[in-house]
PDB file of C-alpha atoms in Angstrom:
ATOM      1  CA  MET A   1     138.842 131.162 113.790  1.00  0.00           C
ATOM      2  CA  ARG A   2     136.472 134.069 113.947  1.00  0.00           C
ATOM      3  CA  LEU A   3     134.667 135.492 110.942  1.00  0.00           C
ATOM      4  CA  LYS A   4     135.631 139.047 110.151  1.00  0.00           C
ATOM      5  CA  LYS A   5     132.249 140.183 108.936  1.00  0.00           C
ATOM      6  CA  THR A   6     128.823 139.030 109.983  1.00  0.00           C
ATOM      7  CA  SER A   7     126.332 138.378 107.221  1.00  0.00           C
ATOM      8  CA  THR A   8     122.619 138.913 107.256  1.00  0.00           C
ATOM      9  CA  LEU A   9     120.247 136.193 106.159  1.00  0.00           C
ATOM     10  CA  THR A  10     119.369 138.172 103.044  1.00  0.00           C
ATOM     11  CA  GLU A  11     123.025 138.317 102.012  1.00  0.00           C
ATOM     12  CA  ILE A  12     123.459 134.586 102.581  1.00  0.00           C
ATOM     13  CA  LEU A  13     120.344 133.746 100.570  1.00  0.00           C
ATOM     14  CA  ALA A  14     121.481 135.981  97.699  1.00  0.00           C
ATOM     15  CA  GLN A  15     124.774 134.111  97.254  1.00  0.00           C
ATOM     16  CA  GLY A  16     125.436 131.163  94.955  1.00  0.00           C
ATOM     17  CA  PRO A  17     122.838 128.487  94.307  1.00  0.00           C
ATOM     18  CA  LEU A  18     120.468 129.799  96.972  1.00  0.00           C
ATOM     19  CA  GLY A  19     120.273 133.126  95.179  1.00  0.00           C
ATOM     20  CA  SER A  20     119.402 131.574  91.842  1.00  0.00           C
ATOM     21  CA  LEU A  21     116.850 129.304  93.509  1.00  0.00           C
ATOM     22  CA  ARG A  22     115.245 132.288  95.217  1.00  0.00           C
ATOM     23  CA  GLU A  23     115.114 134.235  91.943  1.00  0.00           C
ATOM     24  CA  ARG A  24     113.595 131.247  90.137  1.00  0.00           C
ATOM     25  CA  SER A  25     111.006 130.815  92.873  1.00  0.00           C
ATOM     26  CA  SER A  26     109.975 134.470  92.750  1.00  0.00           C
ATOM     27  CA  LEU A  27     109.755 134.283  88.935  1.00  0.00           C
ATOM     28  CA  ILE A  28     107.441 131.269  89.116  1.00  0.00           C
ATOM     29  CA  GLN A  29     105.274 133.036  91.699  1.00  0.00           C
ATOM     30  CA  ARG A  30     105.036 136.097  89.453  1.00  0.00           C
ATOM     31  CA  LEU A  31     104.177 133.962  86.407  1.00  0.00           C
ATOM     32  CA  ASP A  32     101.604 132.069  88.462  1.00  0.00           C
ATOM     33  CA  SER A  33      99.909 135.307  89.487  1.00  0.00           C
ATOM     34  CA  LEU A  34      99.854 136.516  85.845  1.00  0.00           C
ATOM     35  CA  LEU A  35      98.302 133.239  84.749  1.00  0.00           C
ATOM     36  CA  GLY A  36      95.650 133.685  87.419  1.00  0.00           C
ATOM     37  CA  PHE A  37      94.279 136.742  85.626  1.00  0.00           C
ATOM     38  CA  TYR A  38      93.218 134.584  82.672  1.00  0.00           C
ATOM     39  CA  LEU A  39      91.956 131.412  84.348  1.00  0.00           C
ATOM     40  CA  ASP A  40      88.498 131.230  85.826  1.00  0.00           C
ATOM     41  CA  ALA A  41      88.177 130.664  89.582  1.00  0.00           C
ATOM     42  CA  ARG A  42      87.539 126.922  89.268  1.00  0.00           C
ATOM     43  CA  LEU A  43      90.609 126.337  87.100  1.00  0.00           C
ATOM     44  CA  ARG A  44      92.727 128.681  89.206  1.00  0.00           C
ATOM     45  CA  GLU A  45      92.415 126.355  92.193  1.00  0.00           C
ATOM     46  CA  MET A  46      93.584 123.354  90.172  1.00  0.00           C
ATOM     47  CA  VAL A  47      96.438 124.814  88.087  1.00  0.00           C
ATOM     48  CA  GLN A  48      99.791 126.326  88.935  1.00  0.00           C
ATOM     49  CA  VAL A  49     102.936 127.215  87.037  1.00  0.00           C
ATOM     50  CA  ALA A  50     105.538 124.471  87.436  1.00  0.00           C
ATOM     51  CA  ALA A  51     108.263 125.819  85.142  1.00  0.00           C
ATOM     52  CA  TYR A  52     109.006 128.238  82.329  1.00  0.00           C
ATOM     53  CA  GLN A  53     112.071 127.555  80.227  1.00  0.00           C
ATOM     54  CA  ASP A  54     113.022 127.997  76.569  1.00  0.00           C
ATOM     55  CA  GLY A  55     109.585 129.348  75.645  1.00  0.00           C
ATOM     56  CA  THR A  56     107.700 126.420  77.184  1.00  0.00           C
ATOM     57  CA  LEU A  57     105.316 127.064  80.054  1.00  0.00           C
ATOM     58  CA  VAL A  58     104.674 123.937  82.110  1.00  0.00           C
ATOM     59  CA  LEU A  59     101.437 123.973  84.093  1.00  0.00           C
ATOM     60  CA  ALA A  60     100.827 121.431  86.857  1.00  0.00           C
ATOM     61  CA  CYS A  61      97.186 120.320  87.025  1.00  0.00           C
ATOM     62  CA  THR A  62      95.437 118.331  89.721  1.00  0.00           C
ATOM     63  CA  ASN A  63      93.713 115.899  87.346  1.00  0.00           C
ATOM     64  CA  SER A  64      93.575 114.810  83.720  1.00  0.00           C
ATOM     65  CA  THR A  65      90.309 116.615  83.004  1.00  0.00           C
ATOM     66  CA  VAL A  66      91.843 119.972  83.838  1.00  0.00           C
ATOM     67  CA  ALA A  67      94.984 119.111  81.870  1.00  0.00           C
ATOM     68  CA  GLY A  68      92.882 118.262  78.828  1.00  0.00           C
ATOM     69  CA  GLN A  69      90.940 121.496  79.127  1.00  0.00           C
ATOM     70  CA  LEU A  70      94.186 123.486  79.310  1.00  0.00           C
ATOM     71  CA  ARG A  71      95.574 121.680  76.268  1.00  0.00           C
ATOM     72  CA  TYR A  72      92.410 122.542  74.379  1.00  0.00           C
ATOM     73  CA  LEU A  73      92.539 126.221  75.400  1.00  0.00           C
ATOM     74  CA  SER A  74      96.322 126.606  75.223  1.00  0.00           C
ATOM     75  CA  ARG A  75      96.343 128.665  72.014  1.00  0.00           C
ATOM     76  CA  ILE A  76      93.933 131.192  73.502  1.00  0.00           C
ATOM     77  CA  TYR A  77      95.965 131.439  76.699  1.00  0.00           C
ATOM     78  CA  MET A  78      99.203 131.808  74.720  1.00  0.00           C
ATOM     79  CA  GLN A  79      97.842 134.835  72.849  1.00  0.00           C
ATOM     80  CA  GLN A  80      96.715 136.435  76.091  1.00  0.00           C
ATOM     81  CA  LEU A  81      99.917 135.683  78.006  1.00  0.00           C
ATOM     82  CA  ARG A  82     102.228 136.919  75.244  1.00  0.00           C
ATOM     83  CA  GLN A  83     100.973 140.435  75.953  1.00  0.00           C
ATOM     84  CA  HIS A  84     103.083 140.415  79.137  1.00  0.00           C
ATOM     85  CA  GLY A  85     106.818 140.978  79.021  1.00  0.00           C
ATOM     86  CA  GLU A  86     107.537 137.843  81.040  1.00  0.00           C
ATOM     87  CA  PHE A  87     105.817 135.691  78.420  1.00  0.00           C
ATOM     88  CA  CYS A  88     106.936 137.486  75.240  1.00  0.00           C
ATOM     89  CA  GLU A  89     108.927 134.409  74.120  1.00  0.00           C
ATOM     90  CA  LEU A  90     106.153 131.923  74.918  1.00  0.00           C
ATOM     91  CA  LYS A  91     105.981 129.224  72.223  1.00  0.00           C
ATOM     92  CA  ARG A  92     104.122 126.378  73.896  1.00  0.00           C
ATOM     93  CA  ILE A  93     102.022 125.553  76.939  1.00  0.00           C
ATOM     94  CA  THR A  94     102.348 122.055  78.346  1.00  0.00           C
ATOM     95  CA  ALA A  95      99.848 120.757  80.886  1.00  0.00           C
ATOM     96  CA  VAL A  96     101.014 117.942  83.145  1.00  0.00           C
ATOM     97  CA  ILE A  97      99.325 116.188  86.011  1.00  0.00           C
ATOM     98  CA  GLY A  98     101.088 116.945  89.256  1.00  0.00           C
ATOM     99  CA  PRO A  99     100.387 116.650  92.939  1.00  0.00           C
ATOM    100  CA  SER A 100      98.000 119.184  94.390  1.00  0.00           C
ATOM    101  CA  THR A 101      99.621 121.774  96.562  1.00  0.00           C
ATOM    102  CA  PRO A 102      98.588 122.116 100.187  1.00  0.00           C
ATOM    103  CA  GLN A 103      97.919 125.847  99.793  1.00  0.00           C
ATOM    104  CA  ARG A 104      95.287 125.244  97.120  1.00  0.00           C
ATOM    105  CA  SER A 105      93.686 122.022  98.248  1.00  0.00           C
ATOM    106  CA  ARG A 106      90.655 122.399 100.423  1.00  0.00           C
ATOM    107  CA  PRO A 107      90.121 120.198 103.444  1.00  0.00           C
ATOM    108  CA  ARG A 108      87.346 117.717 102.921  1.00  0.00           C
ATOM    109  CA  GLU A 109      84.326 118.529 104.944  1.00  0.00           C
ATOM    110  CA  ARG A 110      82.574 115.759 106.823  1.00  0.00           C
ATOM    111  CA  LEU A 111      79.226 114.910 105.314  1.00  0.00           C
ATOM    112  CA  ARG A 112      76.344 116.177 107.354  1.00  0.00           C
ATOM    113  CA  ARG A 113      73.830 113.606 108.545  1.00  0.00           C
ATOM    114  CA  ILE A 114      70.168 114.162 109.217  1.00  0.00           C
ATOM    115  CA  SER A 115      68.411 113.546 112.513  1.00  0.00           C
ATOM    116  CA  PRO A 116      66.358 110.377 113.096  1.00  0.00           C
ATOM    117  CA  ALA A 117      63.182 112.479 113.335  1.00  0.00           C
ATOM    118  CA  THR A 118      63.840 114.001 109.911  1.00  0.00           C
ATOM    119  CA  ALA A 119      64.564 110.553 108.490  1.00  0.00           C
ATOM    120  CA  GLU A 120      61.208 109.316 109.803  1.00  0.00           C
ATOM    121  CA  LEU A 121      59.395 112.258 108.206  1.00  0.00           C
ATOM    122  CA  LEU A 122      61.142 111.645 104.872  1.00  0.00           C
ATOM    123  CA  ASN A 123      60.276 107.947 104.976  1.00  0.00           C
ATOM    124  CA  ALA A 124      56.627 108.747 105.802  1.00  0.00           C
ATOM    125  CA  LEU A 125      56.475 111.211 102.913  1.00  0.00           C
ATOM    126  CA  SER A 126      58.049 108.626 100.630  1.00  0.00           C
ATOM    127  CA  ASP A 127      55.437 106.044 101.670  1.00  0.00           C
ATOM    128  CA  ASP A 128      52.638 108.551 101.028  1.00  0.00           C
ATOM    129  CA  LEU A 129      53.958 109.263  97.529  1.00  0.00           C
ATOM    130  CA  GLY A 130      54.048 105.568  96.626  1.00  0.00           C
ATOM    131  CA  SER A 131      56.539 104.389  94.043  1.00  0.00           C
ATOM    132  CA  GLY A 132      58.457 106.681  91.742  1.00  0.00           C
ATOM    133  CA  GLU A 133      61.683 108.610  91.348  1.00  0.00           C
ATOM    134  CA  ILE A 134      60.889 111.217  93.994  1.00  0.00           C
ATOM    135  CA  SER A 135      59.922 108.542  96.491  1.00  0.00           C
ATOM    136  CA  GLU A 136      63.174 106.665  95.891  1.00  0.00           C
ATOM    137  CA  ALA A 137      65.170 109.887  96.222  1.00  0.00           C
ATOM    138  CA  LEU A 138      63.492 110.646  99.544  1.00  0.00           C
ATOM    139  CA  ARG A 139      64.319 107.134 100.800  1.00  0.00           C
ATOM    140  CA  ARG A 140      67.975 107.577  99.802  1.00  0.00           C
ATOM    141  CA  LEU A 141      68.046 110.929 101.568  1.00  0.00           C
ATOM    142  CA  ALA A 142      66.468 109.384 104.662  1.00  0.00           C
ATOM    143  CA  SER A 143      69.215 106.740 104.714  1.00  0.00           C
ATOM    144  CA  HIS A 144      71.732 109.449 105.695  1.00  0.00           C
ATOM    145  CA  VAL A 145      70.568 109.433 109.270  1.00  0.00           C
ATOM    146  CA  GLU A 146      72.962 110.101 112.126  1.00  0.00           C
ATOM    147  CA  THR A 147      72.936 107.744 115.070  1.00  0.00           C
ATOM    148  CA  ALA A 148      74.034 108.449 118.622  1.00  0.00           C
ATOM    149  CA  GLY A 149      77.590 107.281 117.888  1.00  0.00           C
ATOM    150  CA  GLY A 150      77.920 109.617 114.912  1.00  0.00           C
ATOM    151  CA  MET A 151      77.884 106.790 112.395  1.00  0.00           C
ATOM    152  CA  LYS A 152      75.375 106.128 109.657  1.00  0.00           C
ATOM    153  CA  LYS A 153      72.466 103.996 110.764  1.00  0.00           C
ATOM    154  CA  ASP A 154      72.177 100.691 108.925  1.00  0.00           C
ATOM    155  CA  ARG A 155      68.731 100.436 107.352  1.00  0.00           C
ATOM    156  CA  SER A 156      69.136  96.880 106.057  1.00  0.00           C
ATOM    157  CA  SER A 157      67.588  95.300 109.175  1.00  0.00           C
TER     158      SER A 157
END
């Protein structure tokens, strides 16, 4: 049996459950961008809107420290967010710990190692200084030497 009318992808996505899911997703994105105006840059990377229903804004945080900070500042954020039409019925902000999103997480950079020549200079300087905090710090820094294989050189021998 042949379909009488062809449908575009936009029409298909607007129908039924897919349409409501798409609307909900765009609402959360809009709320997330509004929240971003009030969070500082450090918090912005670790917090995102997870849900908004019945006057409760649920924020997903990457760790418990950020969640605690949001709980502490929630009254301030509520006053600021209520100024927007989307948040006019906001009664409570709940911070939960959720998985970090790939779009916000940064790839971990490989630690840089120092050259053997630099390590020797740091060790010589440390020996010249004698004992003390600075000398110990220089020795620790010198222990981050890169060997030919790219691995950390073992200084225990």
